PDB file of C-alpha atoms in Angstrom:
ATOM      1  CA  MET A   1     -14.626   0.368  31.623  1.00 44.00           C
ATOM      2  CA  ASN A   2     -16.724   0.287  28.464  1.00 51.00           C
ATOM      3  CA  SER A   3     -13.746   1.305  26.317  1.00 51.00           C
ATOM      4  CA  GLU A   4     -11.598  -1.400  27.925  1.00 56.00           C
ATOM      5  CA  ALA A   5     -14.257  -4.046  27.273  1.00 50.00           C
ATOM      6  CA  SER A   6     -14.607  -2.825  23.697  1.00 51.00           C
ATOM      7  CA  SER A   7     -10.845  -3.095  23.173  1.00 55.00           C
ATOM      8  CA  ILE A   8     -10.784  -6.630  24.542  1.00 58.00           C
ATOM      9  CA  GLN A   9     -13.721  -7.582  22.344  1.00 58.00           C
ATOM     10  CA  GLY A  10     -12.044  -6.081  19.284  1.00 56.00           C
ATOM     11  CA  MET A  11      -8.801  -7.941  19.996  1.00 66.00           C
ATOM     12  CA  ALA A  12     -10.725 -11.180  20.423  1.00 67.00           C
ATOM     13  CA  ALA A  13     -12.428 -10.608  17.052  1.00 65.00           C
ATOM     14  CA  VAL A  14      -9.060 -10.030  15.361  1.00 66.00           C
ATOM     15  CA  MET A  15      -7.576 -13.180  16.890  1.00 69.00           C
ATOM     16  CA  ASP A  16     -10.635 -15.184  15.846  1.00 74.00           C
ATOM     17  CA  TRP A  17     -10.287 -13.857  12.274  1.00 70.00           C
ATOM     18  CA  LEU A  18      -6.599 -14.815  12.125  1.00 68.00           C
ATOM     19  CA  ARG A  19      -7.299 -18.285  13.532  1.00 78.00           C
ATOM     20  CA  ARG A  20      -9.907 -18.908  10.852  1.00 80.00           C
ATOM     21  CA  ASP A  21      -7.773 -17.577   7.994  1.00 77.00           C
ATOM     22  CA  ARG A  22      -4.280 -19.016   8.281  1.00 84.00           C
ATOM     23  CA  ARG A  23      -3.160 -17.555   4.970  1.00 87.00           C
ATOM     24  CA  ALA A  24      -4.026 -14.031   6.101  1.00 84.00           C
ATOM     25  CA  ALA A  25      -2.280 -14.691   9.428  1.00 87.00           C
ATOM     26  CA  GLY A  26       0.845 -15.885   7.625  1.00 91.00           C
ATOM     27  CA  SER A  27       0.760 -12.866   5.310  1.00 91.00           C
ATOM     28  CA  LEU A  28       0.409 -10.513   8.252  1.00 91.00           C
ATOM     29  CA  VAL A  29       3.355 -12.169  10.027  1.00 92.00           C
ATOM     30  CA  PHE A  30       5.418 -11.800   6.843  1.00 95.00           C
ATOM     31  CA  LEU A  31       4.557  -8.091   6.555  1.00 94.00           C
ATOM     32  CA  LEU A  32       5.346  -7.445  10.218  1.00 94.00           C
ATOM     33  CA  ALA A  33       8.675  -9.235   9.773  1.00 95.00           C
ATOM     34  CA  LEU A  34       9.366  -7.077   6.720  1.00 95.00           C
ATOM     35  CA  VAL A  35       8.669  -3.922   8.711  1.00 94.00           C
ATOM     36  CA  LEU A  36      11.005  -5.186  11.446  1.00 95.00           C
ATOM     37  CA  VAL A  37      13.738  -5.879   8.892  1.00 94.00           C
ATOM     38  CA  ALA A  38      13.294  -2.370   7.470  1.00 93.00           C
ATOM     39  CA  LEU A  39      13.569  -0.779  10.929  1.00 94.00           C
ATOM     40  CA  LEU A  40      16.633  -2.819  11.882  1.00 94.00           C
ATOM     41  CA  ALA A  41      18.382  -2.509   8.517  1.00 93.00           C
ATOM     42  CA  PRO A  42      21.431  -0.566   9.815  1.00 92.00           C
ATOM     43  CA  TRP A  43      22.096  -3.282  12.422  1.00 95.00           C
ATOM     44  CA  ILE A  44      21.329  -6.487  10.507  1.00 94.00           C
ATOM     45  CA  SER A  45      22.710  -5.557   7.105  1.00 93.00           C
ATOM     46  CA  PRO A  46      26.089  -7.275   6.609  1.00 92.00           C
ATOM     47  CA  TYR A  47      27.480  -4.453   4.431  1.00 92.00           C
ATOM     48  CA  VAL A  48      26.861  -0.830   3.598  1.00 91.00           C
ATOM     49  CA  PRO A  49      24.466  -1.086   0.635  1.00 91.00           C
ATOM     50  CA  SER A  50      26.422   1.383  -1.523  1.00 89.00           C
ATOM     51  CA  GLU A  51      29.837  -0.132  -0.752  1.00 89.00           C
ATOM     52  CA  GLN A  52      31.514  -1.322  -3.975  1.00 89.00           C
ATOM     53  CA  ASP A  53      34.018  -4.113  -4.526  1.00 85.00           C
ATOM     54  CA  LEU A  54      34.905  -3.809  -8.207  1.00 84.00           C
ATOM     55  CA  ALA A  55      37.209  -6.822  -7.982  1.00 84.00           C
ATOM     56  CA  ASN A  56      34.248  -9.002  -6.977  1.00 87.00           C
ATOM     57  CA  THR A  57      31.428  -8.146  -9.375  1.00 87.00           C
ATOM     58  CA  LEU A  58      28.516 -10.478 -10.227  1.00 88.00           C
ATOM     59  CA  ALA A  59      29.814 -12.969  -7.668  1.00 87.00           C
ATOM     60  CA  ALA A  60      27.789 -16.085  -6.959  1.00 86.00           C
ATOM     61  CA  PRO A  61      26.277 -16.611  -3.491  1.00 88.00           C
ATOM     62  CA  SER A  62      28.948 -17.465  -0.912  1.00 88.00           C
ATOM     63  CA  ALA A  63      29.627 -17.386   2.814  1.00 89.00           C
ATOM     64  CA  SER A  64      30.699 -13.740   2.611  1.00 89.00           C
ATOM     65  CA  HIS A  65      27.899 -12.665   0.268  1.00 88.00           C
ATOM     66  CA  TRP A  66      24.835 -14.843   0.837  1.00 91.00           C
ATOM     67  CA  LEU A  67      23.023 -13.589  -2.270  1.00 91.00           C
ATOM     68  CA  GLY A  68      26.101 -12.657  -4.272  1.00 88.00           C
ATOM     69  CA  THR A  69      27.086  -9.219  -5.554  1.00 90.00           C
ATOM     70  CA  ASP A  70      25.774  -7.031  -8.358  1.00 90.00           C
ATOM     71  CA  ASP A  71      27.597  -5.606 -11.378  1.00 87.00           C
ATOM     72  CA  LEU A  72      29.294  -2.990  -9.170  1.00 88.00           C
ATOM     73  CA  GLY A  73      30.345  -5.458  -6.489  1.00 89.00           C
ATOM     74  CA  ARG A  74      27.673  -4.382  -3.994  1.00 92.00           C
ATOM     75  CA  ASP A  75      26.228  -6.970  -1.630  1.00 92.00           C
ATOM     76  CA  VAL A  76      22.791  -8.018  -2.902  1.00 93.00           C
ATOM     77  CA  LEU A  77      21.470  -9.047   0.525  1.00 94.00           C
ATOM     78  CA  SER A  78      22.349  -5.674   2.039  1.00 94.00           C
ATOM     79  CA  ARG A  79      20.657  -3.838  -0.801  1.00 94.00           C
ATOM     80  CA  LEU A  80      17.639  -6.115  -0.495  1.00 94.00           C
ATOM     81  CA  ILE A  81      17.339  -5.343   3.228  1.00 95.00           C
ATOM     82  CA  TYR A  82      17.619  -1.584   2.690  1.00 95.00           C
ATOM     83  CA  GLY A  83      15.244  -1.881  -0.256  1.00 93.00           C
ATOM     84  CA  ALA A  84      12.599  -3.105   2.189  1.00 94.00           C
ATOM     85  CA  ARG A  85      12.715   0.329   3.848  1.00 92.00           C
ATOM     86  CA  VAL A  86      11.976   1.990   0.528  1.00 92.00           C
ATOM     87  CA  ALA A  87       9.172  -0.475  -0.247  1.00 92.00           C
ATOM     88  CA  ILE A  88       7.420   0.090   3.103  1.00 93.00           C
ATOM     89  CA  TYR A  89       7.931   3.861   3.064  1.00 91.00           C
ATOM     90  CA  ALA A  90       6.774   4.208  -0.538  1.00 90.00           C
ATOM     91  CA  SER A  91       3.686   2.026  -0.124  1.00 92.00           C
ATOM     92  CA  PHE A  92       2.375   3.720   3.001  1.00 93.00           C
ATOM     93  CA  LEU A  93       3.258   7.249   1.885  1.00 93.00           C
ATOM     94  CA  SER A  94       1.513   6.966  -1.474  1.00 93.00           C
ATOM     95  CA  VAL A  95      -1.583   5.248  -0.081  1.00 94.00           C
ATOM     96  CA  GLY A  96      -1.687   7.739   2.801  1.00 94.00           C
ATOM     97  CA  ILE A  97      -1.724  10.589   0.286  1.00 94.00           C
ATOM     98  CA  ALA A  98      -4.508   8.827  -1.634  1.00 94.00           C
ATOM     99  CA  VAL A  99      -6.561   8.470   1.560  1.00 94.00           C
ATOM    100  CA  VAL A 100      -6.111  12.127   2.544  1.00 93.00           C
ATOM    101  CA  LEU A 101      -7.048  13.342  -0.940  1.00 92.00           C
ATOM    102  CA  GLY A 102      -9.687  10.837  -1.993  1.00 92.00           C
ATOM    103  CA  VAL A 103     -11.738   9.836   1.040  1.00 92.00           C
ATOM    104  CA  PRO A 104     -12.864  13.311   2.272  1.00 91.00           C
ATOM    105  CA  ILE A 105     -13.736  14.409  -1.276  1.00 91.00           C
ATOM    106  CA  GLY A 106     -15.694  11.218  -1.973  1.00 91.00           C
ATOM    107  CA  ILE A 107     -17.638  11.263   1.295  1.00 90.00           C
ATOM    108  CA  LEU A 108     -18.438  14.973   1.002  1.00 90.00           C
ATOM    109  CA  ALA A 109     -19.602  14.602  -2.611  1.00 89.00           C
ATOM    110  CA  GLY A 110     -21.768  11.580  -1.786  1.00 87.00           C
ATOM    111  CA  TYR A 111     -23.338  13.220   1.252  1.00 85.00           C
ATOM    112  CA  VAL A 112     -23.986  16.655  -0.260  1.00 85.00           C
ATOM    113  CA  GLY A 113     -25.049  15.416  -3.715  1.00 81.00           C
ATOM    114  CA  GLY A 114     -26.236  17.817  -6.405  1.00 82.00           C
ATOM    115  CA  TRP A 115     -23.748  19.713  -8.547  1.00 87.00           C
ATOM    116  CA  LEU A 116     -20.837  18.823  -6.246  1.00 85.00           C
ATOM    117  CA  ASP A 117     -21.490  15.104  -6.604  1.00 84.00           C
ATOM    118  CA  GLU A 118     -21.899  15.397 -10.364  1.00 89.00           C
ATOM    119  CA  GLY A 119     -18.709  17.417 -10.772  1.00 89.00           C
ATOM    120  CA  VAL A 120     -16.619  15.115  -8.576  1.00 88.00           C
ATOM    121  CA  GLY A 121     -18.039  12.083 -10.385  1.00 87.00           C
ATOM    122  CA  ARG A 122     -17.015  13.500 -13.765  1.00 89.00           C
ATOM    123  CA  VAL A 123     -13.477  14.231 -12.561  1.00 88.00           C
ATOM    124  CA  ILE A 124     -13.147  10.743 -11.042  1.00 88.00           C
ATOM    125  CA  ASP A 125     -14.362   9.070 -14.238  1.00 87.00           C
ATOM    126  CA  THR A 126     -11.935  11.142 -16.324  1.00 86.00           C
ATOM    127  CA  LEU A 127      -8.919  10.285 -14.162  1.00 84.00           C
ATOM    128  CA  LEU A 128      -9.832   6.591 -14.003  1.00 84.00           C
ATOM    129  CA  SER A 129      -9.999   6.428 -17.806  1.00 85.00           C
ATOM    130  CA  PHE A 130      -6.198   6.719 -17.971  1.00 80.00           C
ATOM    131  CA  PRO A 131      -3.939   3.726 -17.217  1.00 81.00           C
ATOM    132  CA  ALA A 132      -2.573   4.201 -13.702  1.00 80.00           C
ATOM    133  CA  ILE A 133       1.114   3.788 -14.566  1.00 79.00           C
ATOM    134  CA  VAL A 134       0.854   6.198 -17.529  1.00 82.00           C
ATOM    135  CA  LEU A 135      -0.792   8.833 -15.351  1.00 84.00           C
ATOM    136  CA  ALA A 136       1.823   8.251 -12.622  1.00 85.00           C
ATOM    137  CA  ILE A 137       4.644   8.762 -15.149  1.00 84.00           C
ATOM    138  CA  ALA A 138       3.007  11.978 -16.366  1.00 85.00           C
ATOM    139  CA  VAL A 139       2.594  13.357 -12.829  1.00 84.00           C
ATOM    140  CA  THR A 140       6.157  12.330 -11.920  1.00 83.00           C
ATOM    141  CA  GLY A 141       7.424  14.133 -15.001  1.00 80.00           C
ATOM    142  CA  ALA A 142       5.595  17.268 -13.880  1.00 83.00           C
ATOM    143  CA  LEU A 143       6.799  17.083 -10.259  1.00 83.00           C
ATOM    144  CA  GLY A 144      10.352  15.956 -10.988  1.00 83.00           C
ATOM    145  CA  ILE A 145      12.291  12.722 -10.613  1.00 84.00           C
ATOM    146  CA  GLY A 146      12.739  11.321  -7.091  1.00 85.00           C
ATOM    147  CA  LEU A 147      11.223   8.836  -4.670  1.00 84.00           C
ATOM    148  CA  THR A 148       9.005  11.280  -2.775  1.00 85.00           C
ATOM    149  CA  ASN A 149       7.718  12.897  -5.956  1.00 87.00           C
ATOM    150  CA  ALA A 150       7.018   9.450  -7.402  1.00 87.00           C
ATOM    151  CA  MET A 151       5.021   8.510  -4.317  1.00 88.00           C
ATOM    152  CA  VAL A 152       3.066  11.773  -4.455  1.00 89.00           C
ATOM    153  CA  ALA A 153       2.286  10.959  -8.084  1.00 89.00           C
ATOM    154  CA  ILE A 154       1.089   7.454  -7.183  1.00 90.00           C
ATOM    155  CA  GLY A 155      -1.009   8.868  -4.343  1.00 92.00           C
ATOM    156  CA  ILE A 156      -2.684  11.292  -6.756  1.00 90.00           C
ATOM    157  CA  VAL A 157      -3.332   8.440  -9.197  1.00 90.00           C
ATOM    158  CA  PHE A 158      -4.857   6.207  -6.493  1.00 92.00           C
ATOM    159  CA  ALA A 159      -6.985   8.969  -4.913  1.00 93.00           C
ATOM    160  CA  PRO A 160      -9.842   8.714  -7.490  1.00 92.00           C
ATOM    161  CA  GLN A 161     -10.310   5.005  -6.698  1.00 92.00           C
ATOM    162  CA  LEU A 162     -10.810   5.739  -3.000  1.00 93.00           C
ATOM    163  CA  ALA A 163     -12.931   8.801  -3.766  1.00 92.00           C
ATOM    164  CA  ARG A 164     -15.299   6.749  -5.937  1.00 92.00           C
ATOM    165  CA  LEU A 165     -15.632   4.042  -3.284  1.00 91.00           C
ATOM    166  CA  ALA A 166     -16.157   6.547  -0.449  1.00 91.00           C
ATOM    167  CA  ARG A 167     -18.713   8.442  -2.557  1.00 90.00           C
ATOM    168  CA  ALA A 168     -20.676   5.262  -3.278  1.00 88.00           C
ATOM    169  CA  ARG A 169     -20.811   4.349   0.412  1.00 88.00           C
ATOM    170  CA  ALA A 170     -21.772   7.891   1.443  1.00 88.00           C
ATOM    171  CA  LEU A 171     -24.682   7.812  -1.027  1.00 86.00           C
ATOM    172  CA  VAL A 172     -25.996   4.714   0.748  1.00 86.00           C
ATOM    173  CA  VAL A 173     -25.326   5.848   4.320  1.00 84.00           C
ATOM    174  CA  ARG A 174     -26.951   9.279   3.935  1.00 82.00           C
ATOM    175  CA  GLU A 175     -30.314   7.567   3.268  1.00 79.00           C
ATOM    176  CA  GLN A 176     -30.250   5.511   6.473  1.00 79.00           C
ATOM    177  CA  LEU A 177     -32.750   6.139   9.264  1.00 78.00           C
ATOM    178  CA  TYR A 178     -30.103   6.961  11.872  1.00 77.00           C
ATOM    179  CA  VAL A 179     -28.866   9.818   9.668  1.00 79.00           C
ATOM    180  CA  ASP A 180     -32.435  11.146   9.355  1.00 75.00           C
ATOM    181  CA  ALA A 181     -32.804  10.855  13.127  1.00 81.00           C
ATOM    182  CA  ALA A 182     -29.608  12.833  13.664  1.00 76.00           C
ATOM    183  CA  ARG A 183     -30.950  15.594  11.412  1.00 78.00           C
ATOM    184  CA  CYS A 184     -34.246  15.644  13.310  1.00 81.00           C
ATOM    185  CA  PHE A 185     -32.380  16.124  16.595  1.00 75.00           C
ATOM    186  CA  GLY A 186     -30.584  19.151  15.169  1.00 75.00           C
ATOM    187  CA  GLY A 187     -27.279  17.579  14.250  1.00 74.00           C
ATOM    188  CA  SER A 188     -25.124  19.721  11.971  1.00 77.00           C
ATOM    189  CA  ASN A 189     -23.811  18.408   8.682  1.00 75.00           C
ATOM    190  CA  GLY A 190     -20.286  18.325  10.092  1.00 78.00           C
ATOM    191  CA  HIS A 191     -21.437  16.329  13.112  1.00 77.00           C
ATOM    192  CA  ILE A 192     -23.387  13.873  10.952  1.00 78.00           C
ATOM    193  CA  LEU A 193     -20.467  13.406   8.570  1.00 79.00           C
ATOM    194  CA  TRP A 194     -17.995  12.773  11.389  1.00 80.00           C
ATOM    195  CA  ARG A 195     -20.140  10.681  13.747  1.00 81.00           C
ATOM    196  CA  HIS A 196     -22.359   8.748  11.350  1.00 78.00           C
ATOM    197  CA  VAL A 197     -21.357   8.837   7.671  1.00 82.00           C
ATOM    198  CA  LEU A 198     -17.590   8.384   7.988  1.00 81.00           C
ATOM    199  CA  PRO A 199     -17.616   5.449  10.490  1.00 82.00           C
ATOM    200  CA  ASN A 200     -20.227   3.578   8.450  1.00 81.00           C
ATOM    201  CA  ALA A 201     -18.547   4.226   5.098  1.00 81.00           C
ATOM    202  CA  ILE A 202     -14.973   3.451   6.103  1.00 83.00           C
ATOM    203  CA  GLN A 203     -14.986  -0.371   6.142  1.00 82.00           C
ATOM    204  CA  PRO A 204     -14.799  -0.953   2.369  1.00 85.00           C
ATOM    205  CA  VAL A 205     -12.291   1.890   2.124  1.00 88.00           C
ATOM    206  CA  LEU A 206     -10.003   0.113   4.619  1.00 86.00           C
ATOM    207  CA  VAL A 207     -10.162  -3.053   2.511  1.00 87.00           C
ATOM    208  CA  GLN A 208      -9.306  -1.111  -0.640  1.00 90.00           C
ATOM    209  CA  VAL A 209      -6.444   0.644   1.157  1.00 91.00           C
ATOM    210  CA  THR A 210      -4.872  -2.712   2.012  1.00 90.00           C
ATOM    211  CA  ILE A 211      -5.116  -3.846  -1.604  1.00 89.00           C
ATOM    212  CA  LEU A 212      -3.758  -0.520  -2.884  1.00 92.00           C
ATOM    213  CA  LEU A 213      -0.636  -1.029  -0.777  1.00 93.00           C
ATOM    214  CA  ALA A 214       0.271  -3.864  -3.158  1.00 92.00           C
ATOM    215  CA  GLY A 215      -0.439  -1.620  -6.130  1.00 91.00           C
ATOM    216  CA  ALA A 216       1.722   1.134  -4.660  1.00 92.00           C
ATOM    217  CA  LEU A 217       4.584  -1.318  -4.138  1.00 93.00           C
ATOM    218  CA  LEU A 218       4.405  -2.426  -7.775  1.00 91.00           C
ATOM    219  CA  ALA A 219       4.075   1.157  -9.004  1.00 90.00           C
ATOM    220  CA  GLU A 220       7.149   2.252  -7.037  1.00 89.00           C
ATOM    221  CA  ALA A 221       9.125  -0.689  -8.393  1.00 90.00           C
ATOM    222  CA  SER A 222       8.012   0.155 -11.931  1.00 89.00           C
ATOM    223  CA  LEU A 223       8.943   3.837 -11.636  1.00 89.00           C
ATOM    224  CA  SER A 224      12.312   3.005 -10.053  1.00 89.00           C
ATOM    225  CA  PHE A 225      12.935   0.432 -12.795  1.00 88.00           C
ATOM    226  CA  LEU A 226      12.341   3.191 -15.352  1.00 86.00           C
ATOM    227  CA  GLY A 227      14.636   5.581 -13.457  1.00 86.00           C
ATOM    228  CA  LEU A 228      11.820   7.886 -12.307  1.00 85.00           C
ATOM    229  CA  GLY A 229      11.773   6.813  -8.659  1.00 84.00           C
ATOM    230  CA  ILE A 230      14.649   6.429  -6.242  1.00 83.00           C
ATOM    231  CA  GLN A 231      17.991   7.508  -7.655  1.00 84.00           C
ATOM    232  CA  PRO A 232      21.396   5.747  -7.478  1.00 82.00           C
ATOM    233  CA  PRO A 233      23.138   4.728  -5.325  1.00 85.00           C
ATOM    234  CA  ASP A 234      20.152   4.339  -2.958  1.00 87.00           C
ATOM    235  CA  PRO A 235      18.762   0.777  -3.043  1.00 89.00           C
ATOM    236  CA  SER A 236      15.280  -0.101  -4.214  1.00 90.00           C
ATOM    237  CA  TRP A 237      13.866  -3.417  -5.368  1.00 93.00           C
ATOM    238  CA  GLY A 238      12.793  -1.870  -8.666  1.00 91.00           C
ATOM    239  CA  ALA A 239      16.204  -0.242  -9.174  1.00 90.00           C
ATOM    240  CA  MET A 240      17.869  -3.575  -8.335  1.00 91.00           C
ATOM    241  CA  LEU A 241      15.803  -5.225 -11.061  1.00 92.00           C
ATOM    242  CA  ALA A 242      16.902  -2.528 -13.511  1.00 89.00           C
ATOM    243  CA  ARG A 243      20.588  -3.159 -12.702  1.00 88.00           C
ATOM    244  CA  ALA A 244      20.078  -6.921 -12.898  1.00 89.00           C
ATOM    245  CA  TYR A 245      18.354  -6.558 -16.281  1.00 88.00           C
ATOM    246  CA  GLN A 246      21.503  -4.964 -17.691  1.00 86.00           C
ATOM    247  CA  SER A 247      23.508  -8.037 -16.625  1.00 84.00           C
ATOM    248  CA  MET A 248      20.846 -10.625 -17.372  1.00 84.00           C
ATOM    249  CA  GLU A 249      22.911 -12.515 -19.951  1.00 82.00           C
ATOM    250  CA  LEU A 250      25.912 -12.818 -17.614  1.00 84.00           C
ATOM    251  CA  ALA A 251      24.118 -13.411 -14.303  1.00 84.00           C
ATOM    252  CA  PRO A 252      20.356 -13.977 -14.651  1.00 85.00           C
ATOM    253  CA  GLU A 253      20.158 -15.026 -10.989  1.00 86.00           C
ATOM    254  CA  GLN A 254      20.604 -11.355 -10.047  1.00 88.00           C
ATOM    255  CA  MET A 255      16.916 -10.824 -10.815  1.00 89.00           C
ATOM    256  CA  TYR A 256      15.665 -13.512  -8.444  1.00 92.00           C
ATOM    257  CA  ALA A 257      16.066 -11.796  -5.059  1.00 92.00           C
ATOM    258  CA  PRO A 258      14.361  -8.434  -5.806  1.00 93.00           C
ATOM    259  CA  GLY A 259      11.762 -10.105  -8.023  1.00 93.00           C
ATOM    260  CA  ILE A 260      10.773 -12.625  -5.350  1.00 94.00           C
ATOM    261  CA  ALA A 261      10.737  -9.896  -2.674  1.00 95.00           C
ATOM    262  CA  ILE A 262       8.321  -7.792  -4.749  1.00 95.00           C
ATOM    263  CA  LEU A 263       6.158 -10.815  -5.541  1.00 94.00           C
ATOM    264  CA  LEU A 264       5.860 -12.060  -1.951  1.00 95.00           C
ATOM    265  CA  THR A 265       5.174  -8.613  -0.509  1.00 95.00           C
ATOM    266  CA  ALA A 266       2.498  -7.810  -3.083  1.00 94.00           C
ATOM    267  CA  LEU A 267       0.868 -11.212  -2.523  1.00 94.00           C
ATOM    268  CA  ALA A 268       0.908 -10.653   1.249  1.00 94.00           C
ATOM    269  CA  PHE A 269      -0.819  -7.262   0.944  1.00 93.00           C
ATOM    270  CA  ASN A 270      -3.405  -8.726  -1.435  1.00 92.00           C
ATOM    271  CA  SER A 271      -4.012 -11.741   0.797  1.00 91.00           C
ATOM    272  CA  VAL A 272      -4.687  -9.571   3.860  1.00 89.00           C
ATOM    273  CA  GLY A 273      -6.929  -7.274   1.821  1.00 87.00           C
ATOM    274  CA  GLU A 274      -8.995 -10.091   0.343  1.00 87.00           C
ATOM    275  CA  SER A 275      -9.350 -11.716   3.749  1.00 85.00           C
ATOM    276  CA  LEU A 276     -10.537  -8.432   5.253  1.00 83.00           C
ATOM    277  CA  ARG A 277     -13.044  -8.053   2.433  1.00 82.00           C
ATOM    278  CA  ARG A 278     -14.517 -11.476   3.167  1.00 80.00           C
ATOM    279  CA  GLU A 279     -14.485 -10.851   6.918  1.00 77.00           C
ATOM    280  CA  LEU A 280     -16.292  -7.511   6.673  1.00 72.00           C
ATOM    281  CA  ASP A 281     -18.809  -8.656   4.055  1.00 65.00           C
ATOM    282  CA  PRO A 282     -22.133  -9.061   5.920  1.00 58.00           C
ATOM    283  CA  THR A 283     -23.302 -11.751   3.456  1.00 57.00           C
ATOM    284  CA  ASN A 284     -20.458 -13.990   4.671  1.00 58.00           C
ATOM    285  CA  LYS A 285     -21.312 -13.751   8.372  1.00 52.00           C
ATOM    286  CA  ARG A 286     -21.928 -17.034  10.099  1.00 49.00           C
ATOM    287  CA  VAL A 287     -25.354 -17.665  11.553  1.00 41.00           C
TER     288      VAL A 287
END
């Protein structure tokens, strides 16, 4: 009964948040629609994304090709729809890897302290001193070209950001009275970490995760644009931009669809993340 009441209360809080922040609600609807499009791509796509019509290249939008065709005669709308699958998969895979690698290390270092905290802090500072895209290119070069390897590389690059944030929160939480009380009652370090430190350190991490989804989307598009991500003929918004760039003088409109898709999706992730940050910030709570 208590769990049911808690679920209802949590749902009510989410609905209240979305009612108060219409931009976040609209962004969330857009992202859910994008996920739905990605799942239904084989059924709603008008053409096979790799199907070529070399007699109809760089065609303008028409009734048969709503967004035209690219330089190989492939339907742009179909490739855009299938590219959504890559965007969603890449964003969540890379950020998921960052969470698995960064959060446990950061929380453990912050809670234990001492030489472990100092060593982890030095490694985090060293990794964060490199530009993210440069480090991602280096890791991709070491792992090999391909979408999954590119996402692993991005996850490794993003992990230090989450580790630093989780470490900072763990340093604060470990000094709280309820943690001292748990120690006094004989709670083990594992129990305290799982039941007290992690739940009270996770809120800012969740906000950062939402914002990193936008960064992962842009990183995947950048790596695919450079030829280090998804490989032809598979569609990706970044790869579509690379093909459109080659034909920019003949058909500059080819860049609009993938560019706008990347822009809107990144803005939606950022909007939800910023709204969550404001919602979870205790200084913004209404009296």
